[in-house]
Coordinates of C-alpha atoms in Angstrom, one line a residue:
M1 CA 27.0 -31.9 30.4
A2 CA 23.2 -31.1 30.5
V3 CA 21.5 -30.3 27.0
H4 CA 19.0 -27.4 27.4
D5 CA 16.3 -26.2 25.1
A6 CA 17.6 -23.2 23.9
A7 CA 14.5 -21.5 22.3
E8 CA 13.8 -18.6 24.7
A9 CA 14.6 -20.5 27.9
P10 CA 13.3 -18.6 30.9
F11 CA 16.6 -17.7 32.3
P12 CA 19.4 -17.9 29.6
P13 CA 21.6 -14.9 28.8
T14 CA 19.7 -12.5 26.8
C15 CA 20.3 -12.7 22.9
C16 CA 18.5 -9.8 20.9
A17 CA 18.2 -10.8 17.2
P18 CA 17.6 -7.8 14.7
A19 CA 14.1 -6.8 14.3
S20 CA 12.6 -7.3 10.8
D21 CA 11.4 -4.0 10.5
H22 CA 14.7 -2.3 11.3
V23 CA 16.1 0.5 9.1
T24 CA 19.5 1.9 8.9
G25 CA 20.3 5.2 10.5
L26 CA 20.8 8.5 8.6
F27 CA 24.4 9.4 8.5
F28 CA 24.3 12.3 5.9
I29 CA 24.7 15.5 7.6
S30 CA 26.0 18.5 5.5
S31 CA 26.1 22.1 6.6
A32 CA 25.0 23.3 3.2
A33 CA 21.6 21.4 3.6
G34 CA 20.4 22.9 6.8
L35 CA 16.8 22.7 5.9
F36 CA 17.0 19.1 4.7
F37 CA 18.6 18.2 8.2
F38 CA 15.9 20.0 10.0
F39 CA 13.4 17.9 8.1
L40 CA 15.2 14.8 8.9
T41 CA 15.5 15.7 12.6
S42 CA 11.8 16.4 12.8
L43 CA 11.1 13.0 11.3
L44 CA 13.6 11.3 13.8
E45 CA 11.6 13.2 16.6
Y46 CA 8.4 11.8 15.6
N47 CA 9.8 8.2 15.4
C48 CA 9.6 7.9 11.7
F49 CA 12.5 5.5 11.8
T50 CA 12.5 2.4 14.1
M51 CA 15.6 1.6 16.2
P52 CA 17.4 -1.6 16.3
E53 CA 16.2 -3.6 19.5
D54 CA 19.7 -3.3 21.0
H55 CA 19.0 0.3 21.2
T56 CA 15.3 0.3 22.2
P57 CA 14.4 3.3 24.5
S58 CA 13.1 2.8 27.8
P59 CA 9.4 2.3 27.6
G60 CA 8.5 5.0 29.8
S61 CA 10.9 7.6 28.0
A62 CA 9.2 10.5 26.1
P63 CA 9.4 10.7 22.4
G64 CA 11.6 13.3 20.9
G65 CA 10.6 16.7 20.6
P66 CA 9.1 19.2 23.0
P67 CA 5.4 18.8 23.9
S68 CA 3.1 21.1 22.4
A69 CA 1.7 24.2 24.4
R70 CA -1.4 22.3 25.2
T71 CA 0.3 19.2 26.1
R72 CA 2.4 21.3 28.5
A73 CA -0.6 22.9 30.2
Q74 CA -2.0 19.2 30.9
H75 CA 1.6 18.3 32.3
L76 CA 1.3 21.3 34.7
G77 CA -1.4 19.3 36.6
W78 CA -5.0 19.5 35.1
N79 CA -4.5 16.4 32.9
R80 CA -5.0 13.8 35.6
V81 CA -8.2 15.4 36.7
L82 CA -9.3 15.6 33.0
T83 CA -8.8 11.9 32.9
Q84 CA -11.2 11.4 35.8
G85 CA -13.8 13.7 34.0
A86 CA -13.4 11.9 30.7
L87 CA -13.5 8.4 32.1
L88 CA -16.6 9.0 34.2
L89 CA -18.4 9.8 31.0
L90 CA -18.0 6.3 29.7
V91 CA -20.9 4.9 32.0
N92 CA -23.5 3.1 30.3
M93 CA -21.4 2.4 27.0
P94 CA -23.2 0.2 24.6
T95 CA -21.7 -3.1 23.1
L96 CA -19.3 -2.4 20.3
E97 CA -17.7 -4.3 17.6
A98 CA -13.9 -4.4 17.5
P99 CA -12.6 -1.7 15.3
E100 CA -10.1 -3.5 13.1
E101 CA -9.8 -7.1 11.8
R102 CA -6.7 -7.6 13.7
L103 CA -9.0 -7.5 17.0
R104 CA -10.6 -10.7 16.0
K105 CA -7.4 -12.1 17.1
F106 CA -8.7 -11.5 20.6
K107 CA -11.8 -12.9 22.3
Y108 CA -14.6 -10.1 22.3
R109 CA -18.2 -9.4 22.6
G110 CA -20.3 -10.9 19.8
K111 CA -18.9 -14.2 19.9
D112 CA -19.8 -17.1 22.0
A113 CA -17.4 -18.4 24.5
S114 CA -16.4 -21.5 22.7
M115 CA -15.8 -19.4 19.4
R116 CA -13.6 -17.0 21.2
R117 CA -11.7 -19.8 22.7
Q118 CA -11.1 -21.5 19.4
Q119 CA -10.2 -18.0 17.8
R120 CA -7.6 -17.5 20.5
I121 CA -6.1 -20.9 19.9
A122 CA -6.2 -20.8 16.2
V123 CA -4.9 -17.3 15.8
S124 CA -3.0 -16.3 18.8
L125 CA -1.5 -19.6 19.8
E126 CA 1.9 -18.5 18.5
L127 CA 2.3 -15.9 21.4
R128 CA 0.0 -17.2 24.0
K129 CA 1.5 -20.6 24.1
A130 CA 4.9 -20.8 25.9
K131 CA 7.4 -22.8 23.8
K132 CA 10.4 -22.7 26.1
D133 CA 11.7 -24.3 29.3
E134 CA 14.9 -24.6 31.1
Q135 CA 14.7 -28.3 32.2
S136 CA 17.6 -30.5 30.7
L137 CA 16.9 -32.8 27.8
K138 CA 19.6 -35.0 28.5
R139 CA 22.2 -35.6 31.3
R140 CA 25.7 -37.1 31.4
N141 CA 26.9 -39.1 34.4
I142 CA 30.4 -37.6 35.3
T143 CA 30.5 -39.1 38.8
D144 CA 34.1 -39.8 39.5
V145 CA 33.7 -42.5 41.8
S146 CA 31.9 -45.7 40.9
P147 CA 29.2 -47.1 43.4
D148 CA 31.1 -50.4 42.9
A149 CA 33.8 -51.4 45.2
S150 CA 35.8 -52.8 42.3
E151 CA 36.5 -49.4 41.3
Q152 CA 39.1 -49.2 44.0
Q153 CA 40.8 -52.3 42.5
T154 CA 41.0 -50.9 39.0
K155 CA 41.3 -47.3 39.5
R156 CA 44.9 -47.1 38.2
V157 CA 44.2 -48.9 35.0
S158 CA 44.6 -46.6 32.1
L159 CA 44.0 -48.0 28.6
T160 CA 44.6 -46.7 25.2
L161 CA 41.8 -46.8 22.7
Q162 CA 43.2 -49.6 20.8
E163 CA 43.5 -51.6 24.2
I164 CA 40.0 -50.8 25.0
I165 CA 38.7 -51.9 21.5
N166 CA 40.9 -55.3 22.1
G167 CA 39.4 -55.7 25.7
V168 CA 35.8 -55.0 24.9
N169 CA 35.9 -57.8 22.2
A170 CA 37.8 -60.3 24.4
S171 CA 36.2 -63.5 25.6
D172 CA 37.3 -63.1 29.2
P173 CA 34.7 -61.2 31.3
E174 CA 37.1 -59.5 33.4
L175 CA 39.1 -58.1 30.5
C176 CA 35.7 -56.9 29.1
F177 CA 34.9 -55.2 32.4
Q178 CA 38.3 -53.5 32.7
A179 CA 38.0 -52.3 29.0
T180 CA 34.4 -51.1 29.5
Q181 CA 35.2 -49.4 32.7
A182 CA 38.2 -47.5 31.0
A183 CA 35.8 -46.6 28.0
R184 CA 33.2 -45.3 30.5
K185 CA 35.8 -43.2 32.3
M186 CA 36.9 -41.7 28.9
L187 CA 33.2 -40.7 28.3
S188 CA 32.8 -39.4 31.8
R189 CA 35.3 -36.7 31.3
E190 CA 33.7 -33.2 32.2
K191 CA 35.3 -31.6 29.1
N192 CA 35.3 -32.8 25.7
P193 CA 34.4 -36.5 26.2
P194 CA 35.3 -38.6 23.2
L195 CA 31.7 -39.8 22.5
K196 CA 31.8 -40.1 18.6
L197 CA 35.3 -41.7 18.8
I198 CA 33.9 -44.5 20.9
V199 CA 30.9 -44.7 18.6
D200 CA 33.3 -44.9 15.5
A201 CA 35.3 -47.4 17.1
G202 CA 32.4 -49.8 16.7
L203 CA 32.0 -50.7 20.5
I204 CA 28.1 -49.9 20.8
P205 CA 27.1 -53.6 19.8
R206 CA 29.3 -55.1 22.4
L207 CA 28.2 -52.7 25.1
V208 CA 24.4 -53.6 24.2
E209 CA 25.6 -57.3 24.4
F210 CA 27.0 -56.7 27.9
L211 CA 23.7 -55.3 29.3
K212 CA 22.5 -58.8 29.0
S213 CA 25.2 -60.3 31.0
S214 CA 23.1 -61.0 34.1
L215 CA 25.8 -63.1 35.7
H216 CA 28.3 -59.9 35.6
P217 CA 26.4 -57.0 37.2
R218 CA 29.6 -54.9 37.3
L219 CA 29.8 -55.2 33.6
Q220 CA 26.1 -54.5 33.0
L221 CA 26.7 -51.3 35.1
E222 CA 29.7 -50.1 33.1
A223 CA 28.1 -50.8 29.8
A224 CA 24.7 -49.0 30.9
W225 CA 26.8 -46.1 32.2
A226 CA 28.9 -45.9 29.0
L227 CA 25.7 -45.9 26.9
T228 CA 24.0 -43.4 29.1
N229 CA 26.7 -40.9 28.2
I230 CA 26.8 -41.8 24.6
A231 CA 23.0 -41.1 24.5
S232 CA 23.7 -37.6 26.2
G233 CA 25.3 -36.5 23.0
T234 CA 23.9 -35.4 19.6
S235 CA 20.8 -36.9 18.1
E236 CA 23.2 -39.0 15.6
L237 CA 25.1 -40.4 18.7
T238 CA 21.7 -41.1 20.4
R239 CA 20.5 -42.8 17.2
A240 CA 23.7 -45.1 17.2
V241 CA 22.7 -46.3 20.6
V242 CA 19.1 -47.0 19.5
D243 CA 20.1 -48.5 16.4
G244 CA 22.6 -50.8 18.4
G245 CA 19.4 -52.3 20.0
A246 CA 19.9 -50.8 23.7
I247 CA 16.4 -49.8 24.2
Q248 CA 14.8 -53.2 25.1
P249 CA 17.7 -54.5 27.1
L250 CA 17.7 -51.3 29.3
V251 CA 14.1 -51.7 29.9
E252 CA 14.9 -55.4 31.1
L253 CA 17.5 -54.0 33.4
L254 CA 14.8 -51.9 35.2
S255 CA 14.0 -55.2 36.9
S256 CA 17.5 -55.9 37.9
P257 CA 17.9 -56.8 41.6
H258 CA 21.1 -54.5 41.7
M259 CA 19.8 -51.0 42.2
T260 CA 22.9 -49.3 40.8
V261 CA 22.4 -51.2 37.6
C262 CA 18.6 -50.5 37.5
E263 CA 19.2 -46.7 38.2
Q264 CA 21.6 -46.4 35.5
A265 CA 19.5 -48.1 33.0
V266 CA 16.7 -45.5 34.1
W267 CA 19.1 -42.7 33.3
A268 CA 20.0 -44.2 29.8
L269 CA 16.4 -44.4 28.9
G270 CA 15.9 -40.8 29.9
N271 CA 18.6 -39.6 27.7
I272 CA 17.1 -41.7 24.9
A273 CA 13.5 -40.5 25.4
G274 CA 14.7 -36.8 25.9
D275 CA 16.2 -36.8 22.3
G276 CA 12.8 -36.4 20.5
P277 CA 9.4 -37.9 19.9
K278 CA 10.6 -40.8 17.9
F279 CA 12.8 -42.2 20.4
R280 CA 10.6 -41.4 23.1
D281 CA 7.6 -43.6 21.5
D282 CA 10.3 -46.4 21.0
V283 CA 11.0 -46.3 24.8
I284 CA 7.2 -46.2 25.6
L285 CA 6.5 -49.0 23.1
S286 CA 9.2 -51.2 24.8
D287 CA 7.0 -51.3 27.7
A288 CA 9.2 -49.0 29.9
I289 CA 6.5 -47.0 31.7
P290 CA 5.1 -49.9 33.8
H291 CA 8.6 -50.9 35.0
L292 CA 9.5 -47.2 35.8
L293 CA 6.3 -47.0 37.9
T294 CA 7.0 -50.1 39.7
L295 CA 10.1 -48.5 41.0
V296 CA 8.6 -45.5 42.5
S297 CA 8.2 -46.1 46.4
S298 CA 9.2 -44.4 49.5
S299 CA 11.9 -46.9 50.1
I300 CA 14.3 -45.9 47.3
P301 CA 17.0 -43.4 47.6
V302 CA 15.9 -39.9 46.7
T303 CA 18.7 -39.7 43.9
F304 CA 17.2 -42.7 42.2
L305 CA 13.7 -41.2 42.5
R306 CA 15.1 -38.0 41.0
N307 CA 16.2 -40.0 38.0
I308 CA 13.1 -41.7 37.6
T309 CA 11.0 -38.5 37.8
W310 CA 13.2 -36.9 35.3
T311 CA 12.9 -39.8 33.0
L312 CA 9.1 -39.7 33.2
S313 CA 9.3 -36.0 32.5
N314 CA 11.0 -36.8 29.3
L315 CA 8.4 -39.4 28.2
C316 CA 6.0 -36.8 28.7
R317 CA 7.9 -34.2 26.5
N318 CA 7.4 -33.1 22.9
K319 CA 4.1 -32.8 21.0
N320 CA 4.8 -33.6 17.4
P321 CA 3.2 -36.1 18.1
Y322 CA 2.2 -36.0 21.7
P323 CA 2.9 -39.2 23.7
S324 CA -0.2 -41.6 23.4
D325 CA -3.2 -41.3 25.6
H326 CA -2.6 -44.7 27.1
A327 CA 1.1 -43.6 28.2
V328 CA -0.4 -40.4 29.7
K329 CA -2.9 -42.2 31.5
Q330 CA -0.5 -44.6 32.9
M331 CA 1.8 -41.8 34.3
L332 CA -0.7 -39.2 35.7
P333 CA -1.4 -41.1 38.8
T334 CA 2.2 -41.3 39.9
L335 CA 2.7 -37.9 38.7
F336 CA 0.2 -36.8 40.9
H337 CA 1.8 -38.5 43.9
L338 CA 5.1 -37.1 43.2
L339 CA 3.7 -33.6 43.4
W340 CA 3.6 -34.0 47.2
H341 CA 7.1 -35.2 47.5
P342 CA 9.3 -33.0 49.7
D343 CA 12.3 -32.9 47.3
E344 CA 12.8 -30.0 45.4
E345 CA 14.2 -31.7 42.3
V346 CA 11.3 -34.3 42.4
L347 CA 8.9 -31.5 42.5
S348 CA 10.6 -29.7 39.8
D349 CA 10.6 -32.3 37.3
T350 CA 7.2 -33.4 38.2
C351 CA 5.8 -29.9 37.4
W352 CA 7.8 -29.9 34.1
A353 CA 6.2 -33.3 33.1
L354 CA 2.7 -31.6 33.8
S355 CA 3.6 -28.8 31.8
Y356 CA 4.5 -30.8 28.7
L357 CA 1.1 -32.6 29.2
T358 CA -0.8 -29.4 29.4
D359 CA 1.0 -27.7 26.3
G360 CA -1.6 -28.8 23.9
C361 CA -5.3 -29.2 23.1
D362 CA -8.2 -28.8 25.4
T363 CA -8.5 -32.7 25.7
R364 CA -4.7 -32.9 26.8
I365 CA -5.3 -30.3 29.5
G366 CA -8.4 -31.9 30.7
Q367 CA -6.6 -35.2 31.4
V368 CA -4.2 -33.3 33.8
V369 CA -7.0 -31.0 35.5
D370 CA -9.3 -34.1 36.1
T371 CA -6.7 -35.7 38.3
G372 CA -7.2 -32.7 40.7
V373 CA -3.6 -31.3 40.6
L374 CA -4.6 -27.5 40.5
P375 CA -4.7 -26.7 44.3
R376 CA -1.3 -28.3 44.7
L377 CA 0.2 -26.4 41.7
V378 CA -1.3 -23.1 43.0
E379 CA 0.5 -23.9 46.3
L380 CA 3.7 -24.6 44.5
M381 CA 3.3 -21.3 42.7
S382 CA 4.2 -19.5 45.9
S383 CA 7.4 -21.5 46.4
S384 CA 10.5 -19.6 47.0
E385 CA 12.6 -22.1 44.9
L386 CA 12.8 -20.9 41.3
N387 CA 13.2 -24.4 39.8
V388 CA 9.8 -25.3 41.4
L389 CA 7.9 -22.0 40.7
T390 CA 8.8 -21.8 37.1
P391 CA 7.4 -25.1 35.9
S392 CA 4.4 -24.8 38.3
L393 CA 3.5 -21.4 37.0
R394 CA 4.0 -22.6 33.4
T395 CA 1.8 -25.6 34.0
V396 CA -1.0 -23.4 35.3
G397 CA -0.5 -20.9 32.5
N398 CA -1.0 -23.7 30.0
I399 CA -4.2 -24.8 31.8
V400 CA -5.8 -21.3 31.5
T401 CA -5.2 -21.5 27.7
G402 CA -7.9 -24.2 27.6
T403 CA -11.7 -23.9 27.8
D404 CA -13.6 -21.4 29.9
H405 CA -14.4 -24.2 32.2
Q406 CA -10.8 -25.2 32.6
T407 CA -9.8 -21.6 33.4
Q408 CA -12.6 -21.4 35.9
L409 CA -11.3 -24.3 37.7
A410 CA -8.0 -22.7 37.9
L411 CA -9.5 -19.6 39.2
D412 CA -11.5 -21.5 41.8
A413 CA -8.1 -23.2 43.0
G414 CA -6.9 -19.6 43.7
I415 CA -4.5 -18.6 41.0
L416 CA -5.6 -14.9 41.4
A417 CA -4.2 -14.9 44.9
V418 CA -0.8 -15.6 43.5
L419 CA -0.6 -14.2 39.9
P420 CA -0.8 -10.5 40.8
Q421 CA 2.1 -11.0 43.4
L422 CA 4.3 -12.8 40.7
L423 CA 4.0 -9.7 38.5
T424 CA 6.3 -8.0 41.1
H425 CA 8.6 -10.9 41.4
P426 CA 12.4 -10.0 41.3
R427 CA 12.7 -12.3 38.2
S428 CA 11.5 -10.7 34.9
S429 CA 11.0 -14.2 33.5
I430 CA 8.5 -14.9 36.2
Q431 CA 6.7 -11.6 35.6
K432 CA 6.5 -12.5 32.0
E433 CA 5.0 -15.8 32.6
A434 CA 2.5 -14.4 35.3
A435 CA 1.4 -11.8 32.6
W436 CA 1.0 -14.4 30.0
A437 CA -1.4 -16.5 32.1
L438 CA -3.3 -13.3 33.0
S439 CA -3.6 -12.5 29.4
N440 CA -5.4 -15.8 28.9
V441 CA -7.7 -15.3 31.9
A442 CA -8.7 -11.9 30.5
A443 CA -9.4 -13.6 27.2
G444 CA -12.3 -15.4 28.8
P445 CA -15.9 -14.3 29.6
R446 CA -16.7 -11.4 31.5
Q447 CA -17.0 -13.0 34.8
H448 CA -13.3 -13.9 34.5
I449 CA -12.4 -10.5 33.7
Q450 CA -14.4 -9.3 37.0
Q451 CA -12.4 -11.6 39.0
L452 CA -9.2 -10.1 37.6
I453 CA -10.4 -6.7 38.8
A454 CA -11.5 -8.1 42.1
C455 CA -8.2 -9.5 43.0
G456 CA -6.4 -6.3 42.5
V457 CA -4.5 -7.0 39.5
L458 CA -4.9 -3.6 37.8
P459 CA -2.2 -1.6 39.8
P460 CA 0.5 -4.1 39.3
L461 CA -0.4 -4.4 35.7
V462 CA -0.2 -0.8 35.0
A463 CA 3.2 -0.7 37.0
V464 CA 4.5 -3.3 34.5
L465 CA 3.4 -1.4 31.5
E466 CA 5.0 1.6 32.8
S467 CA 8.5 0.3 33.9
G468 CA 8.5 -3.5 33.4
D469 CA 11.1 -5.4 31.2
F470 CA 9.8 -5.1 27.7
K471 CA 9.1 -8.7 27.3
V472 CA 6.8 -8.4 30.4
Q473 CA 5.3 -5.4 28.8
K474 CA 4.3 -7.2 25.7
E475 CA 2.3 -9.8 27.6
A476 CA 0.7 -7.1 29.6
V477 CA -0.3 -5.4 26.5
W478 CA -1.9 -8.6 25.3
T479 CA -3.8 -8.6 28.7
V480 CA -5.1 -5.2 28.1
A481 CA -6.1 -6.3 24.7
N482 CA -8.1 -9.0 25.6
F483 CA -9.6 -7.0 28.7
T484 CA -10.5 -4.1 26.5
T485 CA -12.1 -6.2 23.8
G486 CA -13.9 -8.8 26.0
G487 CA -14.9 -6.6 29.1
T488 CA -18.1 -4.7 30.0
V489 CA -18.4 -1.0 29.9
D490 CA -18.0 -0.8 33.7
Q491 CA -14.9 -3.1 33.4
L492 CA -13.4 -0.8 30.6
I493 CA -14.0 2.2 32.9
Q494 CA -12.0 0.6 35.8
L495 CA -9.2 -0.3 33.3
V496 CA -8.8 3.2 31.9
Q497 CA -9.2 4.6 35.5
A498 CA -6.3 2.4 36.7
G499 CA -4.1 4.6 34.4
V500 CA -3.5 2.2 31.5
L501 CA -3.7 4.7 28.7
E502 CA -0.6 6.7 29.5
P503 CA 1.8 3.8 29.3
L504 CA 0.2 2.3 26.5
I505 CA 0.7 5.7 24.7
N506 CA 4.2 5.8 25.7
L507 CA 4.9 2.3 24.3
L508 CA 3.8 3.5 20.8
T509 CA 7.4 4.5 20.3
I510 CA 8.8 0.8 20.6
P511 CA 10.2 -1.0 17.4
D512 CA 7.9 -3.9 17.7
T513 CA 5.4 -3.4 14.9
K514 CA 3.1 -6.2 16.1
I515 CA 2.6 -4.8 19.6
V516 CA 2.3 -1.2 18.1
L517 CA -0.5 -2.4 16.1
I518 CA -2.3 -3.9 19.0
I519 CA -1.9 -0.7 21.0
L520 CA -3.5 1.2 18.1
D521 CA -6.3 -0.9 17.8
I522 CA -7.1 -0.6 21.7
L523 CA -7.0 3.1 21.3
F524 CA -9.2 2.9 17.9
F525 CA -11.7 0.7 20.2
I526 CA -11.7 3.2 23.0
L527 CA -12.4 6.0 20.8
Q528 CA -15.1 4.1 18.9
A529 CA -16.7 3.4 22.3
A530 CA -16.7 7.2 23.2
E531 CA -18.1 8.0 19.9
K532 CA -20.9 5.8 20.4
I533 CA -22.2 7.5 23.4
S534 CA -21.2 11.0 21.9
Q535 CA -18.3 11.5 24.2
K536 CA -15.4 11.3 21.5
E537 CA -14.5 14.7 22.2
S538 CA -13.6 14.2 25.8
M539 CA -11.7 11.1 24.9
C540 CA -9.7 12.9 22.2
L541 CA -9.0 15.6 24.9
L542 CA -7.7 13.0 27.3
I543 CA -5.5 11.3 24.7
E544 CA -4.0 14.5 23.5
G545 CA -3.4 15.5 27.1
L546 CA -1.2 12.3 27.5
G547 CA 0.7 13.1 24.4
G548 CA -1.1 10.4 22.2
I549 CA -1.8 12.6 19.3
D550 CA 1.7 13.6 18.6
R551 CA 2.7 9.9 18.9
I552 CA -0.1 8.7 16.5
E553 CA 0.5 11.3 14.0
A554 CA 4.3 10.3 14.0
L555 CA 3.2 6.9 13.4
Q556 CA 1.7 8.0 10.0
L557 CA 5.3 8.3 8.7
H558 CA 6.2 4.8 9.9
E559 CA 8.0 2.5 7.4
N560 CA 5.5 -0.3 8.2
R561 CA 2.7 0.3 6.0
Q562 CA 0.1 -1.3 8.2
I563 CA 1.0 1.0 11.3
A564 CA 1.1 4.0 9.0
L565 CA -2.5 3.4 7.8
T566 CA -3.9 2.6 10.9
A567 CA -2.4 5.6 12.5
L568 CA -3.7 7.6 9.5
N569 CA -7.3 6.2 10.0
I570 CA -7.2 7.0 13.5
T571 CA -6.1 10.5 13.0
E572 CA -8.6 11.2 10.1
R573 CA -11.7 9.6 11.9
H574 CA -11.0 10.8 15.5
F575 CA -8.7 13.9 15.6
S576 CA -9.4 15.8 12.3
E577 CA -12.8 17.2 13.4
E578 CA -11.3 19.7 15.8
E579 CA -10.7 22.2 12.9
E580 CA -14.2 21.6 11.6
T581 CA -15.9 22.1 14.9
G582 CA -13.5 24.6 16.2
T583 CA -13.1 22.5 19.4
T584 CA -9.8 23.3 21.2
L585 CA -8.4 22.2 24.6
P586 CA -8.9 24.7 27.3
A587 CA -6.4 27.2 28.2
R588 CA -4.7 26.5 31.5
D589 CA -6.6 29.1 33.5
Q590 CA -9.8 27.6 31.9
G591 CA -9.1 24.1 32.9
H592 CA -11.1 24.0 36.1
E593 CA -14.0 25.4 34.6
F594 CA -13.9 22.8 31.7
L595 CA -13.4 19.9 34.5
K596 CA -16.3 21.0 36.3
H597 CA -18.6 21.0 33.2
L598 CA -17.4 17.3 32.5
T599 CA -18.0 16.4 36.2
N600 CA -21.4 17.9 36.0
T601 CA -22.2 16.1 32.8
Y602 CA -21.2 12.7 34.2
Q603 CA -23.1 13.2 37.6
S604 CA -26.3 14.3 35.7
S605 CA -26.0 11.4 33.2
T606 CA -25.1 8.4 35.5
T607 CA -26.6 6.8 38.6
P608 CA -24.6 4.4 40.8
K609 CA -25.8 0.8 40.8
S610 CA -27.9 -0.5 43.4
G611 CA -25.9 -2.1 46.3
T612 CA -22.4 -0.5 44.9
R613 CA -20.8 2.6 45.7
P614 CA -19.6 5.2 43.2
K615 CA -16.2 4.3 41.9
E616 CA -13.4 6.5 43.3
S617 CA -11.3 8.5 40.6
P618 CA -7.5 7.9 40.6
L619 CA -5.5 11.0 41.9

């Protein structure tokens, strides 16, 4: 029975926990309080109350209530052209500061590259670092047939627990063997194996002693097998195996001339190391790594190599604390070698091992990158096998959380030839990992953002924002946030021209307060940018045409105080001047003249850069 990391595994059954900001629904409806009911209905239409996650509306759905007259006019056709005119006016926008303290969580202009990297690691690590995987921590050997021929002679032997206890404590090696084999069979049941019962019977000390019986390899095998299955259980059971002194004898069995005995010792050590950093380090300190690496050769059966690779991955796992530098340096050359093995399971566990080693500080990432694994990892990101694609993508995603130089090495290896395609992968978990990796690339310097644009990532990114799974959309929002706050003026124009504003505005209705705040900050930043070049009016018209004003105003009534204040700040600063200036959206029959004015203004105030062609506006 495999034990899995349950914390947000890539492909577990979805389990939604109640959001912290949820409020109870309104159930009081009285025919005698018509006006009060109307008022509550209006509030609901403006999303004053958040909904439980289990009832989250689709991200692309419109908020409650009919659109305003002016919004309906835009929806009849001229709003897309207005988008073109308003966006083109953003050319030559000056460098701006982030509008809110929260945007300091992102990398942005005004900070040097190293500071921006540190800021992301220090503040955004909780979201940006992946903390979940689906690789088995422990594995139980439930094989029905023993590889030893003696199984045929004893297959009909069925002993009670008391007979097993008596036999294990006997002095006759054959009785010890039969009793140990019977215990192993009990522990190998597919359902409800009596692991604790065997431990409580006090058999572990004798099983550990049998590991040292070099004259009786069959007994060694059965004892190692039984201990393997006990160690596959809870931490309490694994501790019983460790406290029984099993680690050192198991390490010594790695040099056994009998391959089946050696392989079973590898398996047992893998289960012990997979329990946590304490026992992992105990295995490392027992000098297991050199013995394991010696076993890796082209002559061993692939099933044996799979167990070795899995055990090595468990020796790389866990980061509180990380495995020692010495241990990592010992394993990396062999892991690089295994990365080229044709077997999918070997590749999968090797990639998981590398993902654990890169899930940390820049120094840890550098140790892996310096081996030259990136080109091969990028190749594996195109694998059709999910168990290979997932950990290779995770490893690359971890690498781009490192320094700008480490991210550049990943870009040079060709990750941007693969990541945009993965945004359209049939599995939403792969889309999420790809969007997460892209968000960290977007958190880099402007040349990295330019490479994102050049690889054609914006269309699939916008598509994810429009209709992707919500978890994927959240990562895409992070990508846009980093892009917006770190890009140049021209890059910002291309982002908004790609159509990012409309899905962002639609996402203002979601119950995730953190993401709503990020989107509000993005909108505030864009409005502030437009104000700097005296084009705030045009941007306000664009946002209103997309239904943004209604949504922002509705958020002023949000139960989350920070959201309400941010929405109020945006409204008062950027959308209250219409009454003072008398500015209104053009009527439907005046829309074309208004657009013509915007287009002429843009053409007269901008000049295409030398060597480039004017940017084409979206339809």
